[in-house]
């Protein structure tokens, strides 16, 4: 029977005591949410400004989505690049792609270097398995638009044994390479012969829970005069006044200049804007989606880290060792 456990959280081995909020506080910046988004936001505010920061977490650091993810470091958006271009224009879409593939990795490397983190991190090439001509043409069109935008592209790998590769338009000739289907199977770690192409993407693996816990420890020591952390402290209400923000957390209140929400639980917080128009904190309840679950199993340490997604059926696998 499957258990709802996170291998990332099990690696934490925390020794730091839990400190809930037990008094009223007046500070400059409050960050709600102690996952990787909240912790890295605290890092950059502390390193780039002189502001005092309070990080609040309803549970414990990295015990939400950050501690229950697939561990994959991605370099792409969930929407196709062509759709982003259609919505925002080629220039802005290219800026966003550079930000996620190049700038974000540079910032992560900076954090590791400055904070001297030891959380294991791997970077490598992942592959998307393609099974139809339509999908191959879709990826090639993506590459063509990225090339037009001046972005770095990686050749699509197409099986030379696949007869339909002759139907690929000549305009895409410089965007793909023919390789053996055996090579495709090797890259995707599959022997399913429906896969006739592999699209490379920059990938990686990291325990984001361990990363967040280690970075918080660095912040508590390095910025002890400007950084506070309070866990087991759910926020129930936020009141935006003209000159300040007032938060309610249990029987205590927090006054600050700015508040930053880095949490999926913001719908449980009552947000009142007393200095302007109404704020609908439940806007994304109108979005319909599918609930997904991840499973994991142990295997011997005989292979290198790996990430792949498969177009038909669609699933993702990741592997990392510590």
PDB file of C-alpha atoms in Angstrom:
ATOM      1  CA  UNK A   1       0.000   0.000   0.000  1.00  0.00           C
ATOM      2  CA  UNK A   2       1.306   3.464  -0.910  1.00  0.00           C
ATOM      3  CA  UNK A   3       2.140   5.936   1.833  1.00  0.00           C
ATOM      4  CA  UNK A   4       1.880   9.716   1.625  1.00  0.00           C
ATOM      5  CA  UNK A   5       5.478  10.394   2.635  1.00  0.00           C
ATOM      6  CA  UNK A   6       8.073  12.730   1.201  1.00  0.00           C
ATOM      7  CA  UNK A   7      11.650  11.458   0.823  1.00  0.00           C
ATOM      8  CA  UNK A   8      12.769  15.096   0.646  1.00  0.00           C
ATOM      9  CA  UNK A   9      11.383  15.943   4.084  1.00  0.00           C
ATOM     10  CA  UNK A  10      12.781  12.731   5.577  1.00  0.00           C
ATOM     11  CA  UNK A  11      16.269  13.950   4.684  1.00  0.00           C
ATOM     12  CA  UNK A  12      16.023  17.136   6.747  1.00  0.00           C
ATOM     13  CA  UNK A  13      17.089  15.741  10.147  1.00  0.00           C
ATOM     14  CA  UNK A  14      16.260  19.098  11.721  1.00  0.00           C
ATOM     15  CA  UNK A  15      17.811  20.097  15.011  1.00  0.00           C
ATOM     16  CA  UNK A  16      16.646  23.717  14.974  1.00  0.00           C
ATOM     17  CA  UNK A  17      13.899  24.434  17.535  1.00  0.00           C
ATOM     18  CA  UNK A  18      10.444  25.543  16.383  1.00  0.00           C
ATOM     19  CA  UNK A  19       9.543  29.090  17.452  1.00  0.00           C
ATOM     20  CA  UNK A  20       5.894  30.142  16.984  1.00  0.00           C
ATOM     21  CA  UNK A  21       4.938  33.811  17.155  1.00  0.00           C
ATOM     22  CA  UNK A  22       4.250  34.682  20.800  1.00  0.00           C
ATOM     23  CA  UNK A  23       4.164  38.488  20.770  1.00  0.00           C
ATOM     24  CA  UNK A  24       3.206  41.482  18.660  1.00  0.00           C
ATOM     25  CA  UNK A  25       5.908  42.503  16.190  1.00  0.00           C
ATOM     26  CA  UNK A  26       6.664  45.667  14.235  1.00  0.00           C
ATOM     27  CA  UNK A  27       9.008  45.089  11.278  1.00  0.00           C
ATOM     28  CA  UNK A  28       9.584  46.235   7.696  1.00  0.00           C
ATOM     29  CA  UNK A  29       8.910  43.214   5.458  1.00  0.00           C
ATOM     30  CA  UNK A  30       6.819  40.137   6.206  1.00  0.00           C
ATOM     31  CA  UNK A  31       7.030  37.060   3.981  1.00  0.00           C
ATOM     32  CA  UNK A  32       4.221  34.531   4.362  1.00  0.00           C
ATOM     33  CA  UNK A  33       5.256  31.029   3.331  1.00  0.00           C
ATOM     34  CA  UNK A  34       8.390  29.105   4.277  1.00  0.00           C
ATOM     35  CA  UNK A  35       8.894  27.145   1.081  1.00  0.00           C
ATOM     36  CA  UNK A  36      11.622  27.679  -1.478  1.00  0.00           C
ATOM     37  CA  UNK A  37       9.914  30.823  -2.840  1.00  0.00           C
ATOM     38  CA  UNK A  38       9.618  32.454   0.586  1.00  0.00           C
ATOM     39  CA  UNK A  39      13.097  31.481   1.751  1.00  0.00           C
ATOM     40  CA  UNK A  40      14.867  32.670  -1.409  1.00  0.00           C
ATOM     41  CA  UNK A  41      12.830  35.880  -1.355  1.00  0.00           C
ATOM     42  CA  UNK A  42      14.037  36.470   2.201  1.00  0.00           C
ATOM     43  CA  UNK A  43      17.614  35.812   1.052  1.00  0.00           C
ATOM     44  CA  UNK A  44      17.547  38.414  -1.701  1.00  0.00           C
ATOM     45  CA  UNK A  45      15.783  41.061   0.394  1.00  0.00           C
ATOM     46  CA  UNK A  46      18.335  40.606   3.173  1.00  0.00           C
ATOM     47  CA  UNK A  47      21.350  40.590   0.853  1.00  0.00           C
ATOM     48  CA  UNK A  48      20.232  43.475  -1.368  1.00  0.00           C
ATOM     49  CA  UNK A  49      18.609  45.821   1.164  1.00  0.00           C
ATOM     50  CA  UNK A  50      18.963  46.842   4.806  1.00  0.00           C
ATOM     51  CA  UNK A  51      15.359  45.974   5.640  1.00  0.00           C
ATOM     52  CA  UNK A  52      14.245  43.833   8.570  1.00  0.00           C
ATOM     53  CA  UNK A  53      12.480  40.661   7.443  1.00  0.00           C
ATOM     54  CA  UNK A  54      10.071  38.353   9.247  1.00  0.00           C
ATOM     55  CA  UNK A  55       9.398  34.976   7.603  1.00  0.00           C
ATOM     56  CA  UNK A  56       6.183  33.277   8.749  1.00  0.00           C
ATOM     57  CA  UNK A  57       5.264  29.649   8.081  1.00  0.00           C
ATOM     58  CA  UNK A  58       1.952  28.042   9.082  1.00  0.00           C
ATOM     59  CA  UNK A  59       3.586  24.625   9.467  1.00  0.00           C
ATOM     60  CA  UNK A  60       7.351  24.081   9.288  1.00  0.00           C
ATOM     61  CA  UNK A  61       9.924  25.250   6.764  1.00  0.00           C
ATOM     62  CA  UNK A  62       9.579  23.406   3.422  1.00  0.00           C
ATOM     63  CA  UNK A  63       6.787  21.099   4.622  1.00  0.00           C
ATOM     64  CA  UNK A  64       4.285  22.212   1.966  1.00  0.00           C
ATOM     65  CA  UNK A  65       4.633  21.991  -1.813  1.00  0.00           C
ATOM     66  CA  UNK A  66       8.411  22.480  -1.547  1.00  0.00           C
ATOM     67  CA  UNK A  67       8.772  19.223   0.366  1.00  0.00           C
ATOM     68  CA  UNK A  68       6.330  17.270  -1.786  1.00  0.00           C
ATOM     69  CA  UNK A  69       7.563  17.903  -5.321  1.00  0.00           C
ATOM     70  CA  UNK A  70       9.291  15.806  -7.961  1.00  0.00           C
ATOM     71  CA  UNK A  71      12.679  17.359  -7.271  1.00  0.00           C
ATOM     72  CA  UNK A  72      13.202  18.407 -10.881  1.00  0.00           C
ATOM     73  CA  UNK A  73      14.870  21.720 -11.746  1.00  0.00           C
ATOM     74  CA  UNK A  74      13.104  22.764 -14.942  1.00  0.00           C
ATOM     75  CA  UNK A  75      13.998  25.278 -17.618  1.00  0.00           C
ATOM     76  CA  UNK A  76      10.709  25.634 -19.441  1.00  0.00           C
ATOM     77  CA  UNK A  77       7.193  26.992 -19.013  1.00  0.00           C
ATOM     78  CA  UNK A  78       4.085  24.833 -18.941  1.00  0.00           C
ATOM     79  CA  UNK A  79       2.715  26.760 -21.928  1.00  0.00           C
ATOM     80  CA  UNK A  80       4.313  26.352 -25.368  1.00  0.00           C
ATOM     81  CA  UNK A  81       6.693  29.180 -26.251  1.00  0.00           C
ATOM     82  CA  UNK A  82       4.606  30.032 -29.318  1.00  0.00           C
ATOM     83  CA  UNK A  83       1.552  30.679 -27.104  1.00  0.00           C
ATOM     84  CA  UNK A  84       3.581  32.970 -24.859  1.00  0.00           C
ATOM     85  CA  UNK A  85       4.806  34.853 -27.937  1.00  0.00           C
ATOM     86  CA  UNK A  86       1.234  35.216 -29.183  1.00  0.00           C
ATOM     87  CA  UNK A  87       0.131  36.650 -25.844  1.00  0.00           C
ATOM     88  CA  UNK A  88       3.087  38.893 -24.975  1.00  0.00           C
ATOM     89  CA  UNK A  89       5.178  39.368 -28.108  1.00  0.00           C
ATOM     90  CA  UNK A  90       8.477  37.879 -29.187  1.00  0.00           C
ATOM     91  CA  UNK A  91      10.733  40.214 -27.185  1.00  0.00           C
ATOM     92  CA  UNK A  92       8.986  39.754 -23.809  1.00  0.00           C
ATOM     93  CA  UNK A  93       8.619  36.006 -24.328  1.00  0.00           C
ATOM     94  CA  UNK A  94      12.349  35.741 -25.067  1.00  0.00           C
ATOM     95  CA  UNK A  95      13.161  37.748 -21.924  1.00  0.00           C
ATOM     96  CA  UNK A  96      11.043  35.366 -19.845  1.00  0.00           C
ATOM     97  CA  UNK A  97      12.692  32.288 -21.351  1.00  0.00           C
ATOM     98  CA  UNK A  98      16.180  33.666 -20.684  1.00  0.00           C
ATOM     99  CA  UNK A  99      15.139  34.490 -17.140  1.00  0.00           C
ATOM    100  CA  UNK A 100      14.051  30.931 -16.361  1.00  0.00           C
ATOM    101  CA  UNK A 101      16.805  29.069 -18.230  1.00  0.00           C
ATOM    102  CA  UNK A 102      19.823  31.316 -17.729  1.00  0.00           C
ATOM    103  CA  UNK A 103      19.249  33.979 -15.068  1.00  0.00           C
ATOM    104  CA  UNK A 104      17.498  31.725 -12.554  1.00  0.00           C
ATOM    105  CA  UNK A 105      20.289  29.165 -12.698  1.00  0.00           C
ATOM    106  CA  UNK A 106      22.814  31.937 -12.204  1.00  0.00           C
ATOM    107  CA  UNK A 107      20.946  33.153  -9.123  1.00  0.00           C
ATOM    108  CA  UNK A 108      20.815  29.615  -7.735  1.00  0.00           C
ATOM    109  CA  UNK A 109      24.556  29.245  -8.273  1.00  0.00           C
ATOM    110  CA  UNK A 110      25.096  32.591  -6.521  1.00  0.00           C
ATOM    111  CA  UNK A 111      23.115  31.433  -3.475  1.00  0.00           C
ATOM    112  CA  UNK A 112      25.096  28.196  -3.286  1.00  0.00           C
ATOM    113  CA  UNK A 113      28.391  30.064  -3.477  1.00  0.00           C
ATOM    114  CA  UNK A 114      27.559  32.881  -1.065  1.00  0.00           C
ATOM    115  CA  UNK A 115      25.844  30.730   1.564  1.00  0.00           C
ATOM    116  CA  UNK A 116      28.265  27.824   1.009  1.00  0.00           C
ATOM    117  CA  UNK A 117      25.410  25.345   0.807  1.00  0.00           C
ATOM    118  CA  UNK A 118      26.081  21.615   0.736  1.00  0.00           C
ATOM    119  CA  UNK A 119      22.670  20.381  -0.462  1.00  0.00           C
ATOM    120  CA  UNK A 120      23.405  18.051  -3.421  1.00  0.00           C
ATOM    121  CA  UNK A 121      22.423  19.467  -6.797  1.00  0.00           C
ATOM    122  CA  UNK A 122      22.807  17.935 -10.250  1.00  0.00           C
ATOM    123  CA  UNK A 123      22.359  19.488 -13.676  1.00  0.00           C
ATOM    124  CA  UNK A 124      22.049  17.420 -16.830  1.00  0.00           C
ATOM    125  CA  UNK A 125      20.105  17.111 -20.057  1.00  0.00           C
ATOM    126  CA  UNK A 126      16.565  15.741 -19.882  1.00  0.00           C
ATOM    127  CA  UNK A 127      14.524  14.502 -22.831  1.00  0.00           C
ATOM    128  CA  UNK A 128      10.904  14.664 -23.957  1.00  0.00           C
ATOM    129  CA  UNK A 129       9.741  11.617 -25.891  1.00  0.00           C
ATOM    130  CA  UNK A 130       7.681  12.345 -29.010  1.00  0.00           C
ATOM    131  CA  UNK A 131       5.432   9.790 -30.696  1.00  0.00           C
ATOM    132  CA  UNK A 132       3.707  11.540 -33.606  1.00  0.00           C
ATOM    133  CA  UNK A 133       4.536  13.696 -36.620  1.00  0.00           C
ATOM    134  CA  UNK A 134       2.220  16.412 -35.304  1.00  0.00           C
ATOM    135  CA  UNK A 135       4.186  16.644 -32.065  1.00  0.00           C
ATOM    136  CA  UNK A 136       7.505  16.655 -33.905  1.00  0.00           C
ATOM    137  CA  UNK A 137       6.320  19.561 -36.086  1.00  0.00           C
ATOM    138  CA  UNK A 138       5.041  21.397 -33.020  1.00  0.00           C
ATOM    139  CA  UNK A 139       8.450  21.151 -31.318  1.00  0.00           C
ATOM    140  CA  UNK A 140      10.257  22.201 -34.499  1.00  0.00           C
ATOM    141  CA  UNK A 141       8.014  25.257 -34.783  1.00  0.00           C
ATOM    142  CA  UNK A 142       8.874  26.094 -31.161  1.00  0.00           C
ATOM    143  CA  UNK A 143      12.575  25.841 -31.993  1.00  0.00           C
ATOM    144  CA  UNK A 144      12.150  28.019 -35.078  1.00  0.00           C
ATOM    145  CA  UNK A 145      10.488  30.792 -33.084  1.00  0.00           C
ATOM    146  CA  UNK A 146      13.127  30.539 -30.341  1.00  0.00           C
ATOM    147  CA  UNK A 147      15.855  30.825 -32.971  1.00  0.00           C
ATOM    148  CA  UNK A 148      14.128  33.915 -34.354  1.00  0.00           C
ATOM    149  CA  UNK A 149      14.144  35.361 -30.835  1.00  0.00           C
ATOM    150  CA  UNK A 150      17.882  34.787 -30.528  1.00  0.00           C
ATOM    151  CA  UNK A 151      17.509  32.097 -27.874  1.00  0.00           C
ATOM    152  CA  UNK A 152      19.782  29.117 -27.548  1.00  0.00           C
ATOM    153  CA  UNK A 153      18.217  26.043 -29.115  1.00  0.00           C
ATOM    154  CA  UNK A 154      19.002  22.345 -28.859  1.00  0.00           C
ATOM    155  CA  UNK A 155      18.479  20.132 -31.902  1.00  0.00           C
ATOM    156  CA  UNK A 156      15.536  17.769 -31.886  1.00  0.00           C
ATOM    157  CA  UNK A 157      16.757  14.184 -32.278  1.00  0.00           C
ATOM    158  CA  UNK A 158      14.703  12.206 -34.790  1.00  0.00           C
ATOM    159  CA  UNK A 159      14.953   8.464 -35.508  1.00  0.00           C
ATOM    160  CA  UNK A 160      16.223   7.847 -39.036  1.00  0.00           C
ATOM    161  CA  UNK A 161      14.270   4.552 -39.112  1.00  0.00           C
ATOM    162  CA  UNK A 162      11.029   6.529 -38.803  1.00  0.00           C
ATOM    163  CA  UNK A 163       9.701   6.815 -42.372  1.00  0.00           C
ATOM    164  CA  UNK A 164       7.663   9.963 -41.693  1.00  0.00           C
ATOM    165  CA  UNK A 165      10.781  12.021 -41.043  1.00  0.00           C
ATOM    166  CA  UNK A 166      10.774  12.602 -44.803  1.00  0.00           C
ATOM    167  CA  UNK A 167       7.565  14.644 -44.331  1.00  0.00           C
ATOM    168  CA  UNK A 168       9.324  17.250 -42.197  1.00  0.00           C
ATOM    169  CA  UNK A 169       9.334  20.548 -44.165  1.00  0.00           C
ATOM    170  CA  UNK A 170      12.670  21.769 -45.479  1.00  0.00           C
ATOM    171  CA  UNK A 171      12.341  24.999 -43.458  1.00  0.00           C
ATOM    172  CA  UNK A 172      13.173  22.984 -40.318  1.00  0.00           C
ATOM    173  CA  UNK A 173      16.301  21.345 -41.768  1.00  0.00           C
ATOM    174  CA  UNK A 174      18.703  23.108 -39.393  1.00  0.00           C
ATOM    175  CA  UNK A 175      16.698  22.347 -36.259  1.00  0.00           C
ATOM    176  CA  UNK A 176      16.904  18.548 -36.002  1.00  0.00           C
ATOM    177  CA  UNK A 177      19.378  15.714 -36.399  1.00  0.00           C
ATOM    178  CA  UNK A 178      18.778  12.139 -37.508  1.00  0.00           C
ATOM    179  CA  UNK A 179      19.984   9.457 -35.106  1.00  0.00           C
ATOM    180  CA  UNK A 180      19.221   5.778 -34.617  1.00  0.00           C
ATOM    181  CA  UNK A 181      15.995   4.871 -32.843  1.00  0.00           C
ATOM    182  CA  UNK A 182      18.132   2.819 -30.479  1.00  0.00           C
ATOM    183  CA  UNK A 183      19.742   6.104 -29.448  1.00  0.00           C
ATOM    184  CA  UNK A 184      16.274   7.581 -28.819  1.00  0.00           C
ATOM    185  CA  UNK A 185      15.386   4.626 -26.585  1.00  0.00           C
ATOM    186  CA  UNK A 186      18.633   5.018 -24.651  1.00  0.00           C
ATOM    187  CA  UNK A 187      18.053   8.736 -23.992  1.00  0.00           C
ATOM    188  CA  UNK A 188      14.469   8.140 -22.857  1.00  0.00           C
ATOM    189  CA  UNK A 189      15.298   4.928 -20.956  1.00  0.00           C
ATOM    190  CA  UNK A 190      12.505   3.083 -22.689  1.00  0.00           C
ATOM    191  CA  UNK A 191      12.067   0.351 -25.297  1.00  0.00           C
ATOM    192  CA  UNK A 192       8.609   1.496 -26.328  1.00  0.00           C
ATOM    193  CA  UNK A 193       8.841   1.807 -30.111  1.00  0.00           C
ATOM    194  CA  UNK A 194       6.136   4.489 -30.338  1.00  0.00           C
ATOM    195  CA  UNK A 195       8.826   7.059 -29.509  1.00  0.00           C
ATOM    196  CA  UNK A 196      10.458   8.318 -32.674  1.00  0.00           C
ATOM    197  CA  UNK A 197      12.073  11.545 -31.452  1.00  0.00           C
ATOM    198  CA  UNK A 198      13.569  13.087 -28.336  1.00  0.00           C
ATOM    199  CA  UNK A 199      13.582  16.806 -27.528  1.00  0.00           C
ATOM    200  CA  UNK A 200      16.425  17.779 -25.152  1.00  0.00           C
ATOM    201  CA  UNK A 201      15.871  20.276 -22.346  1.00  0.00           C
ATOM    202  CA  UNK A 202      18.153  21.520 -19.589  1.00  0.00           C
ATOM    203  CA  UNK A 203      17.178  19.768 -16.372  1.00  0.00           C
ATOM    204  CA  UNK A 204      18.431  18.957 -12.910  1.00  0.00           C
ATOM    205  CA  UNK A 205      17.559  17.511  -9.515  1.00  0.00           C
ATOM    206  CA  UNK A 206      17.662  19.031  -6.053  1.00  0.00           C
ATOM    207  CA  UNK A 207      16.010  18.440  -2.692  1.00  0.00           C
ATOM    208  CA  UNK A 208      14.329  21.839  -2.410  1.00  0.00           C
ATOM    209  CA  UNK A 209      13.257  21.108   1.178  1.00  0.00           C
ATOM    210  CA  UNK A 210      16.843  20.474   2.262  1.00  0.00           C
ATOM    211  CA  UNK A 211      17.973  23.530   0.282  1.00  0.00           C
ATOM    212  CA  UNK A 212      15.381  25.731   2.025  1.00  0.00           C
ATOM    213  CA  UNK A 213      16.209  24.422   5.496  1.00  0.00           C
ATOM    214  CA  UNK A 214      19.937  24.913   4.966  1.00  0.00           C
ATOM    215  CA  UNK A 215      19.462  28.427   3.552  1.00  0.00           C
ATOM    216  CA  UNK A 216      17.240  29.419   6.480  1.00  0.00           C
ATOM    217  CA  UNK A 217      19.992  28.296   8.848  1.00  0.00           C
ATOM    218  CA  UNK A 218      22.435  30.546   6.999  1.00  0.00           C
ATOM    219  CA  UNK A 219      20.057  33.516   7.212  1.00  0.00           C
ATOM    220  CA  UNK A 220      19.418  33.034  10.923  1.00  0.00           C
ATOM    221  CA  UNK A 221      23.155  33.163  11.643  1.00  0.00           C
ATOM    222  CA  UNK A 222      24.272  35.760   9.095  1.00  0.00           C
ATOM    223  CA  UNK A 223      21.418  38.243   9.487  1.00  0.00           C
ATOM    224  CA  UNK A 224      20.396  37.607  13.082  1.00  0.00           C
ATOM    225  CA  UNK A 225      19.947  41.349  13.660  1.00  0.00           C
ATOM    226  CA  UNK A 226      17.501  41.720  10.723  1.00  0.00           C
ATOM    227  CA  UNK A 227      15.927  38.295  10.186  1.00  0.00           C
ATOM    228  CA  UNK A 228      13.295  36.487  12.234  1.00  0.00           C
ATOM    229  CA  UNK A 229      11.585  33.166  11.541  1.00  0.00           C
ATOM    230  CA  UNK A 230       8.332  32.049  13.110  1.00  0.00           C
ATOM    231  CA  UNK A 231       6.906  28.601  12.332  1.00  0.00           C
ATOM    232  CA  UNK A 232       3.574  27.043  13.343  1.00  0.00           C
ATOM    233  CA  UNK A 233       2.188  30.545  12.874  1.00  0.00           C
ATOM    234  CA  UNK A 234      -0.766  30.649  10.464  1.00  0.00           C
ATOM    235  CA  UNK A 235      -1.897  34.111   9.363  1.00  0.00           C
ATOM    236  CA  UNK A 236      -5.658  34.581   9.353  1.00  0.00           C
ATOM    237  CA  UNK A 237      -6.049  38.157   8.097  1.00  0.00           C
ATOM    238  CA  UNK A 238      -4.146  40.901   6.302  1.00  0.00           C
ATOM    239  CA  UNK A 239      -5.322  44.512   6.437  1.00  0.00           C
ATOM    240  CA  UNK A 240      -3.775  46.894   3.917  1.00  0.00           C
ATOM    241  CA  UNK A 241      -3.831  50.370   5.401  1.00  0.00           C
ATOM    242  CA  UNK A 242      -2.640  53.557   3.727  1.00  0.00           C
ATOM    243  CA  UNK A 243       0.725  53.655   5.518  1.00  0.00           C
ATOM    244  CA  UNK A 244       1.178  50.105   6.820  1.00  0.00           C
ATOM    245  CA  UNK A 245       0.082  46.498   6.655  1.00  0.00           C
ATOM    246  CA  UNK A 246      -1.398  44.766   9.708  1.00  0.00           C
ATOM    247  CA  UNK A 247      -1.446  40.975   9.933  1.00  0.00           C
ATOM    248  CA  UNK A 248      -3.358  38.823  12.396  1.00  0.00           C
ATOM    249  CA  UNK A 249      -1.685  35.608  13.544  1.00  0.00           C
ATOM    250  CA  UNK A 250      -3.489  33.907  16.413  1.00  0.00           C
ATOM    251  CA  UNK A 251      -3.797  36.404  19.262  1.00  0.00           C
ATOM    252  CA  UNK A 252      -0.875  38.472  17.969  1.00  0.00           C
ATOM    253  CA  UNK A 253      -0.587  41.207  15.372  1.00  0.00           C
ATOM    254  CA  UNK A 254       2.266  42.126  13.054  1.00  0.00           C
ATOM    255  CA  UNK A 255       2.753  45.605  11.623  1.00  0.00           C
ATOM    256  CA  UNK A 256       4.973  46.087   8.578  1.00  0.00           C
ATOM    257  CA  UNK A 257       5.621  48.239   5.543  1.00  0.00           C
ATOM    258  CA  UNK A 258       5.273  45.455   2.964  1.00  0.00           C
ATOM    259  CA  UNK A 259       3.950  41.906   2.852  1.00  0.00           C
ATOM    260  CA  UNK A 260       4.883  39.217   0.354  1.00  0.00           C
ATOM    261  CA  UNK A 261       2.705  36.120  -0.097  1.00  0.00           C
ATOM    262  CA  UNK A 262       4.747  33.062  -1.136  1.00  0.00           C
ATOM    263  CA  UNK A 263       2.183  30.434  -0.246  1.00  0.00           C
ATOM    264  CA  UNK A 264      -0.448  28.263  -1.897  1.00  0.00           C
ATOM    265  CA  UNK A 265      -2.553  28.772   1.212  1.00  0.00           C
ATOM    266  CA  UNK A 266      -3.347  32.424   0.649  1.00  0.00           C
ATOM    267  CA  UNK A 267      -7.032  31.617   0.068  1.00  0.00           C
ATOM    268  CA  UNK A 268      -7.381  30.924   3.782  1.00  0.00           C
ATOM    269  CA  UNK A 269      -6.216  34.475   4.548  1.00  0.00           C
ATOM    270  CA  UNK A 270      -8.794  37.254   4.659  1.00  0.00           C
ATOM    271  CA  UNK A 271      -7.311  40.196   2.762  1.00  0.00           C
ATOM    272  CA  UNK A 272      -8.841  43.630   3.286  1.00  0.00           C
ATOM    273  CA  UNK A 273      -7.698  46.690   1.383  1.00  0.00           C
ATOM    274  CA  UNK A 274      -8.658  49.661   3.517  1.00  0.00           C
ATOM    275  CA  UNK A 275      -6.693  52.014   1.261  1.00  0.00           C
ATOM    276  CA  UNK A 276      -8.258  51.113  -2.094  1.00  0.00           C
ATOM    277  CA  UNK A 277     -10.384  48.634  -4.025  1.00  0.00           C
ATOM    278  CA  UNK A 278     -11.442  45.139  -3.010  1.00  0.00           C
ATOM    279  CA  UNK A 279      -9.060  42.207  -3.408  1.00  0.00           C
ATOM    280  CA  UNK A 280     -10.459  38.838  -4.447  1.00  0.00           C
ATOM    281  CA  UNK A 281      -8.246  36.313  -2.679  1.00  0.00           C
ATOM    282  CA  UNK A 282     -10.199  33.364  -4.055  1.00  0.00           C
ATOM    283  CA  UNK A 283      -9.846  34.161  -7.762  1.00  0.00           C
ATOM    284  CA  UNK A 284      -8.143  30.925  -8.715  1.00  0.00           C
ATOM    285  CA  UNK A 285     -10.969  28.789  -7.324  1.00  0.00           C
ATOM    286  CA  UNK A 286     -12.613  29.298 -10.726  1.00  0.00           C
ATOM    287  CA  UNK A 287      -9.762  27.429 -12.431  1.00  0.00           C
ATOM    288  CA  UNK A 288     -10.521  23.783 -13.155  1.00  0.00           C
ATOM    289  CA  UNK A 289      -7.785  21.194 -13.070  1.00  0.00           C
ATOM    290  CA  UNK A 290      -6.821  17.613 -12.401  1.00  0.00           C
ATOM    291  CA  UNK A 291      -5.432  16.325  -9.122  1.00  0.00           C
ATOM    292  CA  UNK A 292      -2.276  14.321  -9.690  1.00  0.00           C
ATOM    293  CA  UNK A 293      -0.237  12.025  -7.482  1.00  0.00           C
ATOM    294  CA  UNK A 294       3.380  10.948  -7.551  1.00  0.00           C
ATOM    295  CA  UNK A 295       4.762   7.550  -6.676  1.00  0.00           C
ATOM    296  CA  UNK A 296       8.332   6.582  -5.909  1.00  0.00           C
ATOM    297  CA  UNK A 297      10.419   3.467  -5.480  1.00  0.00           C
ATOM    298  CA  UNK A 298      13.990   2.696  -4.495  1.00  0.00           C
ATOM    299  CA  UNK A 299      16.592   1.337  -6.863  1.00  0.00           C
ATOM    300  CA  UNK A 300      20.284   0.556  -6.630  1.00  0.00           C
ATOM    301  CA  UNK A 301      22.777   3.370  -7.220  1.00  0.00           C
ATOM    302  CA  UNK A 302      23.966   2.196 -10.620  1.00  0.00           C
ATOM    303  CA  UNK A 303      22.683   4.990 -12.876  1.00  0.00           C
ATOM    304  CA  UNK A 304      23.235   8.700 -13.263  1.00  0.00           C
ATOM    305  CA  UNK A 305      20.525  11.315 -12.452  1.00  0.00           C
ATOM    306  CA  UNK A 306      17.841  11.329 -15.135  1.00  0.00           C
ATOM    307  CA  UNK A 307      14.709  13.224 -16.122  1.00  0.00           C
ATOM    308  CA  UNK A 308      12.299  12.606 -18.979  1.00  0.00           C
ATOM    309  CA  UNK A 309       8.708  13.226 -19.967  1.00  0.00           C
ATOM    310  CA  UNK A 310       6.732  11.146 -22.394  1.00  0.00           C
ATOM    311  CA  UNK A 311       4.105  12.635 -24.665  1.00  0.00           C
ATOM    312  CA  UNK A 312       1.949   9.522 -24.907  1.00  0.00           C
ATOM    313  CA  UNK A 313       1.306   8.502 -22.182  1.00  0.00           C
ATOM    314  CA  UNK A 314       2.306  11.639 -20.308  1.00  0.00           C
ATOM    315  CA  UNK A 315       4.393  11.220 -17.181  1.00  0.00           C
ATOM    316  CA  UNK A 316       7.680  12.421 -15.775  1.00  0.00           C
ATOM    317  CA  UNK A 317      10.463  10.574 -14.013  1.00  0.00           C
ATOM    318  CA  UNK A 318      13.351  11.934 -12.014  1.00  0.00           C
ATOM    319  CA  UNK A 319      16.224  10.329 -10.217  1.00  0.00           C
ATOM    320  CA  UNK A 320      18.698  11.725  -7.718  1.00  0.00           C
ATOM    321  CA  UNK A 321      21.110  10.189  -5.205  1.00  0.00           C
ATOM    322  CA  UNK A 322      22.497  11.437  -1.914  1.00  0.00           C
TER     323      UNK A 322
END
